[in-house]
Amino acid sequence: MEDYLERIYRLIDEKGYARVSDIAEGLSVHPSSVTKMIQKLDKDSYLIYERYRGLVLTAKGKKIGKRLVDRHHLLEEFLKLIGVDEEHIYKDVEGIEHHLSGESIACIEALVESFRRHPERVEELVRIRKELDDSEDN
C-alpha cells in the first residue's frame, strides 16, 4: 500500500495526475493489480477514484504520500552520507524503508542533521571506514 501511495503522490507532484498505466510501470506491476489497490485505497479514504476518469488523493492520502516521499529522501541522504555507492542506494532504500519504525526514522533524521551541522564527522566516518576496509584486506 505504501509503495502505491508514494508512487501516486510522486506522479501527481511531477505531472499533475496519476494514471493506472504510469503507476503500473513505476512499480513494475500489472495494471489490474494497480486497479485493485486503487479501489482499496479509495475504500480506505486515501484517494477518490472514478473509473475511466482518474484519481485524486484525499487530504489523508496527501499527508501519508508526502511522509513516504520525505522518508525515502531521508534514507537516500543517509546512505549517501555514510558512503554507500550510488548504484546501491535506490535498491537499499526500497529494501529497508518499509521495515523501519518511526523511532528508527527519527533517529536517522537526527543523525543526518548532526552530519549536516558537523561535516567533519562525515570526514571522520569516511576515514574510519577506510581504516576498517584496509584492515580487512590484511
mmCIF file of C-alpha atoms in Angstrom:
data_model
loop_
_atom_site.group_PDB
_atom_site.id
_atom_site.type_symbol
_atom_site.label_atom_id
_atom_site.label_comp_id
_atom_site.label_asym_id
_atom_site.label_seq_id
_atom_site.Cartn_x
_atom_site.Cartn_y
_atom_site.Cartn_z
ATOM 1 C CA MET A 1 0.000 0.000 0.000
ATOM 2 C CA GLU A 2 2.805 2.408 0.900
ATOM 3 C CA ASP A 3 4.560 1.859 -2.427
ATOM 4 C CA TYR A 4 1.350 2.732 -4.271
ATOM 5 C CA LEU A 5 0.662 5.857 -2.223
ATOM 6 C CA GLU A 6 4.252 7.015 -2.604
ATOM 7 C CA ARG A 7 4.179 6.442 -6.376
ATOM 8 C CA ILE A 8 0.800 8.168 -6.794
ATOM 9 C CA TYR A 9 1.954 11.138 -4.719
ATOM 10 C CA ARG A 10 5.150 11.455 -6.793
ATOM 11 C CA LEU A 11 3.273 11.238 -10.104
ATOM 12 C CA ILE A 12 0.735 13.868 -9.106
ATOM 13 C CA ASP A 13 3.533 16.100 -7.833
ATOM 14 C CA GLU A 14 5.556 15.680 -11.045
ATOM 15 C CA LYS A 15 2.843 15.516 -13.713
ATOM 16 C CA GLY A 16 -0.300 16.794 -12.046
ATOM 17 C CA TYR A 17 -2.035 13.434 -12.442
ATOM 18 C CA ALA A 18 -1.513 9.705 -11.952
ATOM 19 C CA ARG A 19 -2.745 7.136 -14.459
ATOM 20 C CA VAL A 20 -3.055 3.413 -13.796
ATOM 21 C CA SER A 21 -0.532 2.714 -16.568
ATOM 22 C CA ASP A 22 2.016 5.135 -15.053
ATOM 23 C CA ILE A 23 1.609 3.601 -11.599
ATOM 24 C CA ALA A 24 1.929 0.074 -13.015
ATOM 25 C CA GLU A 25 5.055 0.998 -14.960
ATOM 26 C CA GLY A 26 6.655 2.748 -11.973
ATOM 27 C CA LEU A 27 6.043 -0.185 -9.658
ATOM 28 C CA SER A 28 6.611 -2.930 -12.267
ATOM 29 C CA VAL A 29 3.202 -4.494 -11.657
ATOM 30 C CA HIS A 30 0.212 -5.312 -13.850
ATOM 31 C CA PRO A 31 -2.434 -2.631 -14.350
ATOM 32 C CA SER A 32 -5.046 -4.994 -12.887
ATOM 33 C CA SER A 33 -3.059 -5.060 -9.623
ATOM 34 C CA VAL A 34 -2.982 -1.266 -9.620
ATOM 35 C CA THR A 35 -6.737 -1.087 -10.160
ATOM 36 C CA LYS A 36 -7.375 -3.421 -7.227
ATOM 37 C CA MET A 37 -5.105 -1.405 -4.936
ATOM 38 C CA ILE A 38 -6.637 1.883 -6.080
ATOM 39 C CA GLN A 39 -10.069 0.533 -5.224
ATOM 40 C CA LYS A 40 -8.807 -0.448 -1.768
ATOM 41 C CA LEU A 41 -7.181 2.959 -1.260
ATOM 42 C CA ASP A 42 -10.452 4.582 -2.324
ATOM 43 C CA LYS A 43 -12.399 2.430 0.137
ATOM 44 C CA ASP A 44 -9.927 3.385 2.906
ATOM 45 C CA SER A 45 -10.287 7.117 2.052
ATOM 46 C CA TYR A 46 -6.728 7.705 0.826
ATOM 47 C CA LEU A 47 -7.975 8.739 -2.603
ATOM 48 C CA ILE A 48 -11.087 9.229 -4.679
ATOM 49 C CA TYR A 49 -11.222 7.064 -7.787
ATOM 50 C CA GLU A 50 -13.670 7.300 -10.636
ATOM 51 C CA ARG A 51 -13.310 4.601 -13.223
ATOM 52 C CA TYR A 52 -12.091 5.988 -16.573
ATOM 53 C CA ARG A 53 -11.818 9.467 -15.064
ATOM 54 C CA GLY A 54 -8.789 9.194 -12.812
ATOM 55 C CA LEU A 55 -7.998 9.647 -9.172
ATOM 56 C CA VAL A 56 -7.324 12.370 -6.642
ATOM 57 C CA LEU A 57 -5.582 11.990 -3.304
ATOM 58 C CA THR A 58 -7.600 12.983 -0.266
ATOM 59 C CA ALA A 59 -6.024 15.109 2.467
ATOM 60 C CA LYS A 60 -5.266 11.838 4.294
ATOM 61 C CA GLY A 61 -3.658 10.367 1.164
ATOM 62 C CA LYS A 62 -1.584 13.507 0.525
ATOM 63 C CA LYS A 63 -0.340 13.547 4.110
ATOM 64 C CA ILE A 64 0.747 9.903 4.006
ATOM 65 C CA GLY A 65 2.183 10.255 0.479
ATOM 66 C CA LYS A 66 4.282 13.255 1.487
ATOM 67 C CA ARG A 67 5.518 11.462 4.591
ATOM 68 C CA LEU A 68 6.532 8.435 2.493
ATOM 69 C CA VAL A 69 8.376 10.570 -0.073
ATOM 70 C CA ASP A 70 10.133 12.504 2.715
ATOM 71 C CA ARG A 71 11.148 9.235 4.394
ATOM 72 C CA HIS A 72 12.521 7.950 1.092
ATOM 73 C CA HIS A 73 14.589 11.119 0.570
ATOM 74 C CA LEU A 74 15.873 10.984 4.154
ATOM 75 C CA LEU A 75 17.066 7.400 3.748
ATOM 76 C CA GLU A 76 18.718 8.201 0.410
ATOM 77 C CA GLU A 77 20.534 11.132 2.004
ATOM 78 C CA PHE A 78 21.574 8.997 4.976
ATOM 79 C CA LEU A 79 23.021 6.255 2.780
ATOM 80 C CA LYS A 80 24.880 8.838 0.670
ATOM 81 C CA LEU A 81 26.318 10.461 3.798
ATOM 82 C CA ILE A 82 27.630 7.200 5.183
ATOM 83 C CA GLY A 83 29.326 6.377 1.895
ATOM 84 C CA VAL A 84 27.062 3.821 0.208
ATOM 85 C CA ASP A 85 27.742 3.694 -3.544
ATOM 86 C CA GLU A 86 25.108 5.473 -5.649
ATOM 87 C CA GLU A 87 24.413 2.282 -7.606
ATOM 88 C CA HIS A 88 23.119 0.566 -4.442
ATOM 89 C CA ILE A 89 21.191 3.383 -2.797
ATOM 90 C CA TYR A 90 17.801 3.101 -4.549
ATOM 91 C CA LYS A 91 17.575 -0.673 -4.111
ATOM 92 C CA ASP A 92 18.746 -0.466 -0.499
ATOM 93 C CA VAL A 93 16.203 2.239 0.354
ATOM 94 C CA GLU A 94 13.421 0.227 -1.277
ATOM 95 C CA GLY A 95 14.519 -2.775 0.772
ATOM 96 C CA ILE A 96 14.559 -1.066 4.154
ATOM 97 C CA GLU A 97 12.140 1.854 4.102
ATOM 98 C CA HIS A 98 9.015 -0.127 4.959
ATOM 99 C CA HIS A 99 10.689 -2.078 7.736
ATOM 100 C CA LEU A 100 11.835 0.764 9.948
ATOM 101 C CA SER A 101 9.866 2.030 12.903
ATOM 102 C CA GLY A 102 9.010 5.679 13.358
ATOM 103 C CA GLU A 103 11.574 5.782 16.145
ATOM 104 C CA SER A 104 14.317 4.459 13.846
ATOM 105 C CA ILE A 105 13.416 7.048 11.195
ATOM 106 C CA ALA A 106 13.534 9.823 13.817
ATOM 107 C CA CYS A 107 16.973 8.654 14.983
ATOM 108 C CA ILE A 108 18.276 8.547 11.403
ATOM 109 C CA GLU A 109 16.870 12.020 10.822
ATOM 110 C CA ALA A 110 18.703 13.313 13.904
ATOM 111 C CA LEU A 111 21.931 11.647 12.753
ATOM 112 C CA VAL A 112 21.632 13.179 9.264
ATOM 113 C CA GLU A 113 21.033 16.602 10.840
ATOM 114 C CA SER A 114 24.075 16.078 13.060
ATOM 115 C CA PHE A 115 26.163 15.291 9.966
ATOM 116 C CA ARG A 116 24.845 18.454 8.264
ATOM 117 C CA ARG A 117 25.819 20.580 11.244
ATOM 118 C CA HIS A 118 29.202 18.908 11.686
ATOM 119 C CA PRO A 119 30.612 17.850 8.286
ATOM 120 C CA GLU A 120 33.865 16.902 9.963
ATOM 121 C CA ARG A 121 32.014 13.897 11.405
ATOM 122 C CA VAL A 122 31.350 12.657 7.876
ATOM 123 C CA GLU A 123 35.051 13.012 7.110
ATOM 124 C CA GLU A 124 35.847 11.019 10.252
ATOM 125 C CA LEU A 125 33.335 8.345 9.247
ATOM 126 C CA VAL A 126 34.950 8.049 5.809
ATOM 127 C CA ARG A 127 38.391 7.779 7.424
ATOM 128 C CA ILE A 128 37.243 5.068 9.842
ATOM 129 C CA ARG A 129 35.543 3.131 7.050
ATOM 130 C CA LYS A 130 38.764 3.234 5.014
ATOM 131 C CA GLU A 131 40.741 2.017 8.035
ATOM 132 C CA LEU A 132 38.325 -0.864 8.525
ATOM 133 C CA ASP A 133 38.428 -1.756 4.814
ATOM 134 C CA ASP A 134 42.244 -1.666 4.886
ATOM 135 C CA SER A 135 42.384 -3.896 7.993
ATOM 136 C CA GLU A 136 40.073 -6.438 6.328
ATOM 137 C CA ASP A 137 42.399 -6.570 3.321
ATOM 138 C CA ASN A 138 45.355 -7.518 5.548
#
